[in-house]
Amino acid sequence: MVLARAKGETGPERFVLTLALACLTFSIVFVCCARSAVAAPADRSGDPVVLEAGKVKPMLGSRPGRVVAFAWNGQWRQVPVQIDERKVLDVKDLYPDPAPDYAFGPGFPLEVYADGKTRTGPDTNPRLDPNDEIVFMARDTGRKVTARTRAGPSGTTGPVAQVAVTDPLDGERGWLYLFTSRGKRVPSAGKSYVDLDFRLLELPAGESIKGGYGYANSNNPEDTSIETKFYSVHSTDRWMDDEIRLRSGGASGVDILDREVAQATLRSCGRTELTFSGNWNRGGDTDEGTFVAIKNGPIRAIRDYMGANSGPYTQRQHVYYEEREDNTIFLRVHPMLDLYTWTDFSSDAIGMTYRNLRNTAGVAVDGTPDDLVPITTADIVGGRYVWDQLVGPQGSVSTIYGVDTDIPEPNFGNYYLDDDALPLTGTRNQCNGDGVSYGASGFGILGPVTPNTDPRLGSTEIPANLLTVKRTRYFGGPGADAATAADRTERVSRPLIASATAFESKKPR
Ligand SMILES: [Ca+2]
Ligand SMILES: [Ca+2]
Ligand SMILES: [Ca+2]
Ligand SMILES: [Ca+2]
């Protein structure tokens, strides 16, 4: 509803004219629509707004390091914003040349987060271009600016964009204003909502990730931590996590995680998070892995990698926000049997309650097996999401699962096992970790056969299938219940919507 600055209208006379017209228009808008300038979508404070730069036309061509964000609440308040550049590459470039064994043949194009520290490299366009992402938190939005108060913040200049954020669940709106820093103001606004400390323990001194990562037939021990006010997690290799601590609402803060599990078929321990990460006796076989991107705040941290034995382009992307982690597995592998991703909790999770959308009353996490109504394909196909939750004095983890797939008649379900009597070698459910299961819960592709998802192995007649497993987990306090999980499921199903328009401000104060 505000006047866009026409291309080339940068002279002072044009600016004044445009400004006068804009003021007039804006006054009218303000008078007629003042009541629409309600508060920010505060009830979604833990949710991010991810905006493709292509939808923020005024800012295209800006230097990412100069994009700054402000909320208006009677005065300007700088709030953190993050620019994550994206690029399209040939996946073969993610491995050294000549390619290791399983990364054979031609590659395929893929859009990924750019990272100059990895083989991905920096964006081909160092300015803000359409596939780059502008990210901020819903709770940092403010009110809509009125005509009287449109002088821009000090230390900024144009171009300027007004971003309207709408919560589709209740219609609440908030506004955020993007300016261009004159140099001193930085995108983070001096804030950090998430802190990632990425360390490769066996990286030779002075070596970069790009030059020193063990891409083939190697593990890559990590000591990586992610910390926010709400939780901390710890990773020890690509597919391997060993710590979750909950920090908010009076949570005890104990480490409730034994391990994150990724497992191909329950009938064997041949392919698990250990082998995916190169931690195995490979004999005559080989394994490959690579890091796509590692990014650290202020709004989110990204830990994005590829490589799971004969699926060298199978990708797992962790995006950590202050209150939640968005985790996506992009399956790209030849036909498989059944496949699982679950969280195997530790004995420090004893005393928590496990529940899910088919078992809302919940069962005790105590190492004694429980009878549960299973979650089935019908619960999760067609864009639906399912949830599960562990809650206790330790805090809460409410996890929402969704799938993008074009597999006809897929067979999905949940995984759950609470059993402390299982010997390590007695069942294929207990491949690694402490040998027993406490509240072990997650998602299963139940097979019996999972069709080919590796684009390299597809043909015009039989293209590779798409199978992307999405998991969003909210880390909360001991007070969470089934309603909390249902609410978070609604949030994930209907993310915040943002749209941007050009915005003319007066000269900065
Ligand atoms: Ca880009
Ligand atoms: Ca760019
Ligand atoms: Ca139990
Ligand atoms: Ca275990």
Coordinates of C-alpha atoms and ligand atoms in Angstrom, one line a residue:
M1 CA 0.0 0.0 0.0
V2 CA 3.0 2.3 0.0
L3 CA 4.6 3.8 -3.1
A4 CA 7.4 1.9 -4.5
R5 CA 10.4 3.9 -5.6
A6 CA 10.6 3.7 -9.3
K7 CA 13.8 2.4 -10.9
G8 CA 16.3 5.3 -11.3
E9 CA 14.4 7.7 -9.0
T10 CA 17.3 8.4 -6.8
G11 CA 17.7 12.2 -7.2
P12 CA 16.7 14.3 -4.2
E13 CA 13.9 16.1 -6.1
R14 CA 12.3 12.8 -7.1
F15 CA 12.8 11.5 -3.6
V16 CA 11.0 14.4 -2.1
L17 CA 8.1 14.1 -4.6
T18 CA 7.9 10.4 -3.9
L19 CA 8.1 11.0 -0.2
A20 CA 5.2 13.5 -0.4
L21 CA 3.1 11.2 -2.3
A22 CA 4.0 8.3 -0.1
C23 CA 3.1 10.4 3.0
L24 CA -0.3 11.3 1.5
T25 CA -1.0 7.7 0.6
F26 CA 0.3 6.5 3.8
S27 CA -1.8 8.9 5.8
I28 CA -4.9 7.7 4.0
V29 CA -3.9 4.1 4.7
F30 CA -3.2 4.9 8.3
V31 CA -6.5 6.5 8.9
C32 CA -8.5 3.8 7.2
C33 CA -6.6 0.9 8.5
A34 CA -5.2 1.8 11.8
R35 CA -7.0 -1.1 13.5
S36 CA -5.1 -3.6 11.4
A37 CA -1.9 -2.5 13.0
V38 CA -2.2 -5.1 15.8
A39 CA 0.6 -6.6 17.9
A40 CA 3.1 -9.1 16.5
P41 CA 2.2 -12.8 16.4
A42 CA 3.5 -13.1 19.9
D43 CA 2.0 -16.5 20.6
R44 CA 4.4 -17.9 18.0
S45 CA 7.5 -16.3 19.5
G46 CA 9.5 -19.5 19.0
D47 CA 8.8 -19.7 15.3
P48 CA 11.0 -18.3 12.6
V49 CA 10.0 -16.4 9.5
V50 CA 11.9 -17.6 6.5
L51 CA 11.6 -15.4 3.5
E52 CA 13.0 -16.0 0.1
A53 CA 14.9 -12.9 -1.0
G54 CA 13.1 -13.1 -4.4
K55 CA 10.0 -12.0 -2.5
V56 CA 11.8 -8.9 -1.1
K57 CA 12.4 -7.2 -4.4
P58 CA 13.6 -3.8 -2.9
M59 CA 16.5 -5.6 -1.2
L60 CA 17.7 -7.7 -4.1
G61 CA 21.3 -6.8 -5.0
S62 CA 22.1 -5.6 -1.4
R63 CA 25.2 -6.8 0.3
P64 CA 24.1 -9.5 2.8
G65 CA 26.3 -8.1 5.5
R66 CA 24.6 -4.7 5.2
V67 CA 21.0 -5.9 5.6
V68 CA 19.6 -4.8 9.0
A69 CA 16.2 -5.2 10.6
F70 CA 14.0 -3.0 12.8
A71 CA 10.8 -3.3 14.6
W72 CA 8.6 -0.3 15.3
N73 CA 7.0 0.0 18.7
G74 CA 6.7 3.8 19.0
Q75 CA 10.4 4.0 18.3
W76 CA 12.8 2.0 16.2
R77 CA 14.4 -1.1 17.7
Q78 CA 17.1 -3.0 15.8
V79 CA 16.4 -6.7 15.9
P80 CA 18.6 -9.6 14.6
V81 CA 18.2 -10.8 11.0
Q82 CA 20.1 -13.6 9.2
I83 CA 20.9 -13.9 5.6
D84 CA 21.6 -17.5 4.5
E85 CA 22.7 -17.5 0.9
R86 CA 21.8 -20.5 -1.3
K87 CA 23.2 -21.7 -4.6
V88 CA 22.7 -24.4 -7.1
L89 CA 25.6 -26.8 -7.6
D90 CA 26.4 -30.2 -9.1
V91 CA 26.4 -32.6 -6.2
K92 CA 29.6 -34.2 -7.5
D93 CA 31.4 -31.0 -6.5
L94 CA 30.6 -31.9 -2.8
Y95 CA 33.2 -34.7 -3.1
P96 CA 36.8 -34.5 -4.2
D97 CA 37.8 -35.4 -7.8
P98 CA 38.2 -38.2 -8.7
A99 CA 35.1 -39.1 -6.9
P100 CA 35.2 -41.9 -4.2
D101 CA 33.5 -45.2 -5.1
Y102 CA 29.8 -44.7 -4.4
A103 CA 29.8 -41.1 -5.7
F104 CA 30.2 -42.7 -9.2
G105 CA 28.7 -41.4 -12.5
P106 CA 27.2 -38.1 -13.3
G107 CA 25.9 -35.9 -10.6
F108 CA 22.7 -33.9 -10.5
P109 CA 21.9 -30.2 -9.7
L110 CA 20.9 -29.4 -6.2
E111 CA 20.2 -26.1 -4.3
V112 CA 21.9 -26.0 -1.0
Y113 CA 23.1 -23.5 1.6
A114 CA 26.3 -21.8 0.4
D115 CA 29.3 -22.1 2.7
G116 CA 32.8 -20.9 1.8
K117 CA 34.3 -23.2 4.4
T118 CA 33.1 -26.4 2.7
R119 CA 33.3 -27.8 -0.8
T120 CA 29.9 -26.1 -1.4
G121 CA 31.7 -22.8 -1.6
P122 CA 30.3 -19.2 -1.4
D123 CA 27.3 -18.2 -3.4
T124 CA 27.9 -17.5 -7.1
N125 CA 26.2 -14.2 -6.5
P126 CA 27.7 -12.5 -3.4
R127 CA 24.8 -10.1 -3.3
L128 CA 21.3 -10.8 -2.2
D129 CA 19.7 -12.8 -5.0
P130 CA 16.3 -14.5 -5.3
N131 CA 17.1 -18.0 -3.8
D132 CA 18.9 -16.5 -0.7
E133 CA 16.9 -16.6 2.6
I134 CA 16.1 -13.7 5.0
V135 CA 15.4 -15.1 8.4
F136 CA 14.1 -13.5 11.6
M137 CA 12.0 -14.4 14.6
A138 CA 8.3 -13.8 14.8
R139 CA 8.6 -12.2 18.2
D140 CA 10.9 -9.6 16.9
T141 CA 8.2 -8.1 14.7
G142 CA 6.5 -4.9 15.8
R143 CA 3.7 -2.6 14.7
K144 CA 3.0 -1.1 11.4
V145 CA 4.8 2.3 11.0
T146 CA 2.5 5.3 10.8
A147 CA 3.1 8.3 8.4
R148 CA 4.2 10.6 11.2
T149 CA 7.0 8.4 12.4
R150 CA 8.6 7.3 9.2
A151 CA 12.0 8.8 9.7
G152 CA 14.4 5.8 9.3
P153 CA 16.7 4.7 12.1
S154 CA 20.2 6.3 12.5
G155 CA 23.0 4.5 10.7
T156 CA 20.8 3.2 7.9
T157 CA 19.9 4.1 4.4
G158 CA 17.8 2.7 1.5
P159 CA 16.7 0.5 0.0
V160 CA 14.0 -0.3 2.6
A161 CA 11.4 -3.0 2.7
Q162 CA 8.4 -3.5 4.8
V163 CA 7.7 -7.1 5.7
A164 CA 4.2 -8.1 6.9
V165 CA 4.0 -11.3 8.8
T166 CA 0.7 -13.1 9.2
D167 CA -0.1 -16.0 11.4
P168 CA -2.5 -18.1 9.4
L169 CA -3.8 -19.8 12.6
D170 CA -5.4 -16.6 14.1
G171 CA -4.8 -13.8 11.5
E172 CA -2.5 -11.9 13.8
R173 CA 0.0 -9.7 12.0
G174 CA 3.3 -8.2 12.8
W175 CA 5.7 -6.0 10.8
L176 CA 9.4 -5.9 10.3
Y177 CA 11.5 -3.3 8.4
L178 CA 14.6 -4.1 6.5
F179 CA 17.1 -1.3 5.9
T180 CA 20.6 -1.0 4.6
S181 CA 23.3 -0.4 7.1
R182 CA 25.7 2.5 6.4
G183 CA 28.4 0.3 7.8
K184 CA 28.4 0.3 11.6
R185 CA 25.1 -1.6 12.2
V186 CA 25.4 -5.3 11.6
P187 CA 22.6 -7.9 10.9
S188 CA 22.9 -9.6 14.3
A189 CA 22.2 -6.4 16.2
G190 CA 24.7 -7.7 18.7
K191 CA 22.3 -10.6 19.6
S192 CA 22.7 -14.4 19.3
Y193 CA 19.7 -16.7 19.8
V194 CA 21.7 -19.8 19.0
D195 CA 25.4 -20.7 19.4
L196 CA 27.0 -23.4 17.4
D197 CA 30.5 -24.5 18.2
F198 CA 31.7 -26.8 15.4
R199 CA 34.9 -28.7 16.0
L200 CA 36.4 -31.5 13.9
L201 CA 38.7 -33.3 16.3
E202 CA 41.0 -34.9 13.8
L203 CA 41.3 -32.0 11.4
P204 CA 45.1 -31.5 10.9
A205 CA 46.4 -28.2 12.4
G206 CA 46.0 -25.3 10.0
E207 CA 43.8 -27.4 7.7
S208 CA 40.3 -26.2 6.6
I209 CA 37.1 -28.3 6.6
K210 CA 37.2 -28.2 2.8
G211 CA 40.8 -29.5 2.6
G212 CA 40.9 -31.8 5.6
Y213 CA 37.6 -33.6 5.9
G214 CA 37.7 -37.3 5.6
Y215 CA 35.5 -37.7 2.6
A216 CA 36.1 -41.4 2.0
N217 CA 36.7 -44.4 4.2
S218 CA 37.1 -42.3 7.3
N219 CA 35.2 -41.3 10.4
N220 CA 35.3 -37.6 11.3
P221 CA 35.0 -37.3 15.1
E222 CA 33.3 -34.1 16.1
D223 CA 32.9 -32.2 19.3
T224 CA 30.1 -30.0 18.2
S225 CA 27.6 -28.3 20.6
I226 CA 24.6 -26.2 19.9
E227 CA 23.4 -24.0 22.8
T228 CA 20.4 -21.8 23.3
K229 CA 18.4 -20.6 26.3
F230 CA 16.0 -23.5 25.7
Y231 CA 18.3 -26.5 25.1
S232 CA 21.7 -27.8 24.2
V233 CA 22.6 -30.7 22.0
H234 CA 26.0 -32.4 21.2
S235 CA 27.2 -34.2 18.1
T236 CA 30.1 -36.6 17.8
D237 CA 30.1 -37.3 14.0
R238 CA 27.9 -36.7 11.0
W239 CA 24.9 -38.8 12.0
M240 CA 25.7 -39.1 15.6
D241 CA 24.3 -37.1 18.6
D242 CA 24.9 -38.0 22.2
E243 CA 23.4 -35.2 24.3
I244 CA 20.1 -33.3 24.8
R245 CA 19.6 -31.0 27.7
L246 CA 16.5 -29.0 28.3
R247 CA 16.9 -25.6 29.8
S248 CA 13.6 -23.7 30.0
G249 CA 10.7 -23.5 32.4
G250 CA 12.5 -25.1 35.3
A251 CA 13.7 -28.2 33.4
S252 CA 16.3 -30.2 35.3
G253 CA 18.9 -29.9 32.5
V254 CA 20.1 -33.5 32.8
D255 CA 21.3 -35.2 29.5
I256 CA 18.3 -37.4 28.5
L257 CA 19.9 -38.7 25.2
D258 CA 21.6 -42.0 24.7
R259 CA 21.9 -41.5 20.9
E260 CA 20.1 -40.4 17.8
V261 CA 19.4 -43.5 15.6
A262 CA 19.4 -43.8 11.9
Q263 CA 18.9 -47.4 10.8
A264 CA 18.3 -49.3 7.6
T265 CA 16.1 -52.3 8.5
L266 CA 15.3 -53.7 11.9
R267 CA 16.6 -57.1 10.8
S268 CA 20.3 -56.1 10.8
C269 CA 22.8 -53.8 12.4
G270 CA 24.7 -53.6 9.1
R271 CA 23.6 -50.0 8.4
T272 CA 23.2 -47.5 11.2
E273 CA 24.3 -44.1 12.3
L274 CA 27.7 -45.6 13.0
T275 CA 28.3 -46.9 9.5
F276 CA 26.8 -43.8 7.9
S277 CA 29.4 -41.8 9.7
G278 CA 32.3 -44.1 8.8
N279 CA 32.6 -45.6 12.3
W280 CA 32.7 -49.3 11.4
N281 CA 34.9 -52.2 10.2
R282 CA 34.4 -51.6 6.5
G283 CA 36.3 -54.6 5.3
G284 CA 36.2 -54.5 1.5
D285 CA 33.4 -52.0 1.4
T286 CA 33.7 -48.2 1.3
D287 CA 31.9 -45.2 2.7
E288 CA 31.7 -41.5 1.8
G289 CA 30.6 -38.4 3.5
T290 CA 30.8 -34.6 3.2
F291 CA 29.7 -31.4 4.8
V292 CA 27.4 -29.2 2.9
A293 CA 27.2 -26.2 5.2
I294 CA 27.9 -25.1 8.8
K295 CA 26.4 -21.8 9.8
N296 CA 26.3 -20.1 13.2
G297 CA 23.5 -17.7 14.1
P298 CA 22.3 -15.2 15.2
I299 CA 18.9 -16.5 14.3
R300 CA 19.7 -20.1 13.5
A301 CA 22.6 -22.6 13.2
I302 CA 22.8 -25.0 10.3
R303 CA 24.6 -28.3 10.3
D304 CA 24.1 -29.9 6.9
Y305 CA 25.8 -33.0 5.6
M306 CA 25.7 -35.9 3.2
G307 CA 26.8 -39.5 3.0
A308 CA 25.3 -42.7 4.3
N309 CA 27.3 -45.7 2.9
S310 CA 26.0 -46.5 -0.6
G311 CA 23.8 -43.3 -0.5
P312 CA 26.6 -40.7 -0.7
Y313 CA 24.0 -38.0 -1.6
T314 CA 21.6 -38.9 1.2
Q315 CA 21.5 -35.6 3.1
R316 CA 20.6 -34.7 6.7
Q317 CA 20.0 -31.0 7.5
H318 CA 19.8 -29.8 11.1
V319 CA 18.5 -26.2 11.5
Y320 CA 18.6 -25.1 15.1
Y321 CA 16.5 -22.2 16.2
E322 CA 16.2 -20.8 19.8
E323 CA 13.3 -23.1 20.8
R324 CA 13.2 -25.8 18.1
E325 CA 15.2 -27.9 15.7
D326 CA 14.1 -28.4 12.1
N327 CA 15.6 -31.7 10.9
T328 CA 15.2 -32.9 7.3
I329 CA 16.5 -36.2 5.8
F330 CA 16.6 -36.1 2.0
L331 CA 16.8 -39.8 1.1
R332 CA 18.8 -40.4 -2.1
V333 CA 19.7 -44.1 -2.3
H334 CA 19.0 -47.2 -4.3
P335 CA 16.1 -49.5 -3.3
M336 CA 16.1 -50.3 0.4
L337 CA 14.1 -52.3 2.9
D338 CA 12.6 -50.6 5.9
L339 CA 14.2 -47.4 7.3
Y340 CA 14.0 -45.6 10.6
T341 CA 15.1 -42.5 12.4
W342 CA 14.4 -42.5 16.2
T343 CA 15.7 -40.9 19.4
D344 CA 17.0 -43.4 21.9
F345 CA 16.8 -41.8 25.3
S346 CA 19.1 -42.5 28.3
S347 CA 18.3 -43.8 31.8
D348 CA 18.1 -40.2 32.8
A349 CA 14.8 -40.0 30.9
I350 CA 13.2 -42.4 33.4
G351 CA 10.2 -40.8 35.0
M352 CA 9.2 -39.0 31.8
T353 CA 5.9 -39.6 30.1
Y354 CA 5.7 -40.6 26.4
R355 CA 2.6 -39.8 24.4
N356 CA 1.6 -39.3 20.8
L357 CA -1.4 -38.3 18.8
R358 CA -2.9 -41.8 19.0
N359 CA -2.0 -42.2 22.7
T360 CA -2.6 -38.9 24.3
A361 CA -2.8 -40.1 27.9
G362 CA 0.7 -41.3 27.7
V363 CA 2.8 -44.1 29.2
A364 CA 5.6 -44.2 31.7
V365 CA 9.2 -44.1 30.4
D366 CA 10.5 -46.7 32.8
G367 CA 12.1 -49.5 30.8
T368 CA 9.0 -51.6 31.0
P369 CA 7.3 -52.2 27.6
D370 CA 4.1 -50.4 26.8
D371 CA 1.1 -51.2 24.6
L372 CA 0.4 -48.4 22.2
V373 CA -2.0 -47.8 19.3
P374 CA 0.3 -47.5 16.2
I375 CA 0.5 -44.4 14.0
T376 CA -0.2 -45.4 10.4
T377 CA 0.4 -44.1 6.9
A378 CA -3.1 -42.5 6.8
D379 CA -2.1 -40.3 9.7
I380 CA 0.9 -38.8 7.8
V381 CA 0.3 -38.8 4.0
G382 CA -1.4 -36.0 2.2
G383 CA 0.5 -33.3 3.9
R384 CA -0.6 -34.3 7.4
Y385 CA 1.8 -34.2 10.4
V386 CA 2.0 -36.5 13.4
W387 CA 3.5 -35.8 16.8
D388 CA 5.0 -37.4 19.8
Q389 CA 6.2 -36.0 23.1
L390 CA 8.4 -36.9 26.1
V391 CA 7.8 -34.7 29.2
G392 CA 8.8 -34.8 32.8
P393 CA 10.9 -32.9 35.4
Q394 CA 13.7 -33.2 32.8
G395 CA 11.7 -30.8 30.5
S396 CA 9.8 -31.6 27.3
V397 CA 10.5 -32.6 23.7
S398 CA 7.5 -32.3 21.4
T399 CA 8.4 -33.7 18.0
I400 CA 6.3 -33.2 14.8
Y401 CA 6.9 -35.5 11.8
G402 CA 5.9 -35.0 8.2
V403 CA 6.9 -36.5 4.8
D404 CA 7.2 -35.3 1.3
T405 CA 7.0 -38.2 -1.1
D406 CA 5.7 -39.3 -4.5
I407 CA 5.9 -43.0 -3.7
P408 CA 2.6 -44.6 -4.5
E409 CA 1.0 -46.3 -1.5
P410 CA 3.9 -45.7 0.9
N411 CA 4.0 -47.5 4.2
F412 CA 4.9 -45.2 7.1
G413 CA 4.5 -45.5 10.9
N414 CA 6.1 -44.6 14.2
Y415 CA 8.7 -46.4 16.1
Y416 CA 8.5 -46.8 19.9
L417 CA 10.4 -49.1 22.3
D418 CA 10.7 -48.8 26.1
D419 CA 12.5 -51.9 27.3
D420 CA 15.5 -52.1 29.6
A421 CA 15.7 -55.9 29.5
L422 CA 17.0 -56.3 26.0
P423 CA 20.6 -57.6 25.7
L424 CA 22.7 -55.8 23.2
T425 CA 23.0 -58.8 20.9
G426 CA 19.4 -60.1 21.4
T427 CA 17.6 -57.8 19.0
R428 CA 18.5 -55.8 16.0
N429 CA 16.8 -52.8 17.7
Q430 CA 19.8 -52.4 19.9
C431 CA 22.7 -52.0 17.6
N432 CA 24.6 -49.2 19.3
G433 CA 24.5 -47.1 22.4
D434 CA 23.8 -48.3 25.9
G435 CA 22.2 -51.6 24.7
V436 CA 18.7 -50.8 26.2
S437 CA 15.8 -48.6 25.1
Y438 CA 14.2 -45.9 27.2
G439 CA 11.3 -44.1 25.4
A440 CA 13.0 -44.8 22.1
S441 CA 10.7 -43.0 19.6
G442 CA 10.6 -41.7 16.1
F443 CA 9.6 -42.4 12.5
G444 CA 9.6 -45.5 10.3
I445 CA 9.4 -46.1 6.6
L446 CA 8.1 -49.6 7.1
G447 CA 8.7 -51.1 3.6
P448 CA 9.0 -54.0 3.0
V449 CA 10.7 -52.2 0.1
T450 CA 11.6 -48.6 -0.2
P451 CA 12.0 -47.7 -3.9
N452 CA 15.0 -46.0 -5.5
T453 CA 15.4 -42.4 -4.4
D454 CA 18.9 -41.7 -5.9
P455 CA 18.4 -39.4 -9.0
R456 CA 21.5 -41.0 -10.6
L457 CA 19.8 -44.4 -10.7
G458 CA 16.5 -43.1 -12.1
S459 CA 15.6 -43.2 -15.8
T460 CA 13.1 -41.4 -18.0
E461 CA 10.8 -44.4 -17.8
I462 CA 11.3 -45.0 -14.0
P463 CA 12.5 -41.7 -12.4
A464 CA 13.8 -41.8 -8.8
N465 CA 11.1 -41.3 -6.2
L466 CA 11.1 -38.4 -3.8
L467 CA 11.3 -39.2 -0.1
T468 CA 12.0 -36.4 2.4
V469 CA 11.4 -36.9 6.1
K470 CA 10.8 -33.7 8.1
R471 CA 11.1 -33.6 11.9
T472 CA 10.6 -30.4 13.9
R473 CA 11.2 -30.7 17.6
Y474 CA 10.2 -28.0 20.2
F475 CA 12.3 -28.1 23.3
G476 CA 10.3 -26.9 26.3
G477 CA 9.7 -27.0 30.0
P478 CA 8.1 -29.7 32.3
G479 CA 4.6 -28.2 31.8
A480 CA 4.1 -29.4 28.3
D481 CA 1.1 -31.6 27.6
A482 CA -0.8 -33.1 24.6
A483 CA -2.4 -29.8 23.9
T484 CA 1.1 -28.3 23.6
A485 CA 2.1 -30.9 21.1
A486 CA -1.1 -30.4 19.1
D487 CA -0.5 -26.7 19.0
R488 CA 3.1 -27.1 17.8
T489 CA 1.8 -29.5 15.1
E490 CA -0.6 -26.7 13.9
R491 CA 2.3 -24.3 13.8
V492 CA 4.4 -26.6 11.8
S493 CA 1.5 -27.4 9.4
R494 CA 0.8 -23.7 8.9
P495 CA 4.0 -21.7 9.0
L496 CA 4.0 -17.9 9.3
I497 CA 3.5 -16.1 6.0
A498 CA 5.5 -13.1 5.1
S499 CA 5.2 -10.7 2.2
A500 CA 7.3 -7.6 1.5
T501 CA 6.7 -4.3 -0.2
A502 CA 9.0 -1.3 -0.9
F503 CA 8.9 1.3 1.9
E504 CA 10.0 4.9 1.6
S505 CA 11.4 6.4 4.8
K506 CA 12.4 9.9 5.5
K507 CA 16.1 10.6 5.8
P508 CA 17.6 8.7 8.8
R509 CA 17.7 10.6 12.1
Ligands
CA1 CA 21.9 -17.3 -4.2
CA2 CA 23.7 -14.4 -3.0
CA3 CA 7.1 -48.0 29.9
CA4 CA 19.8 -47.0 24.2

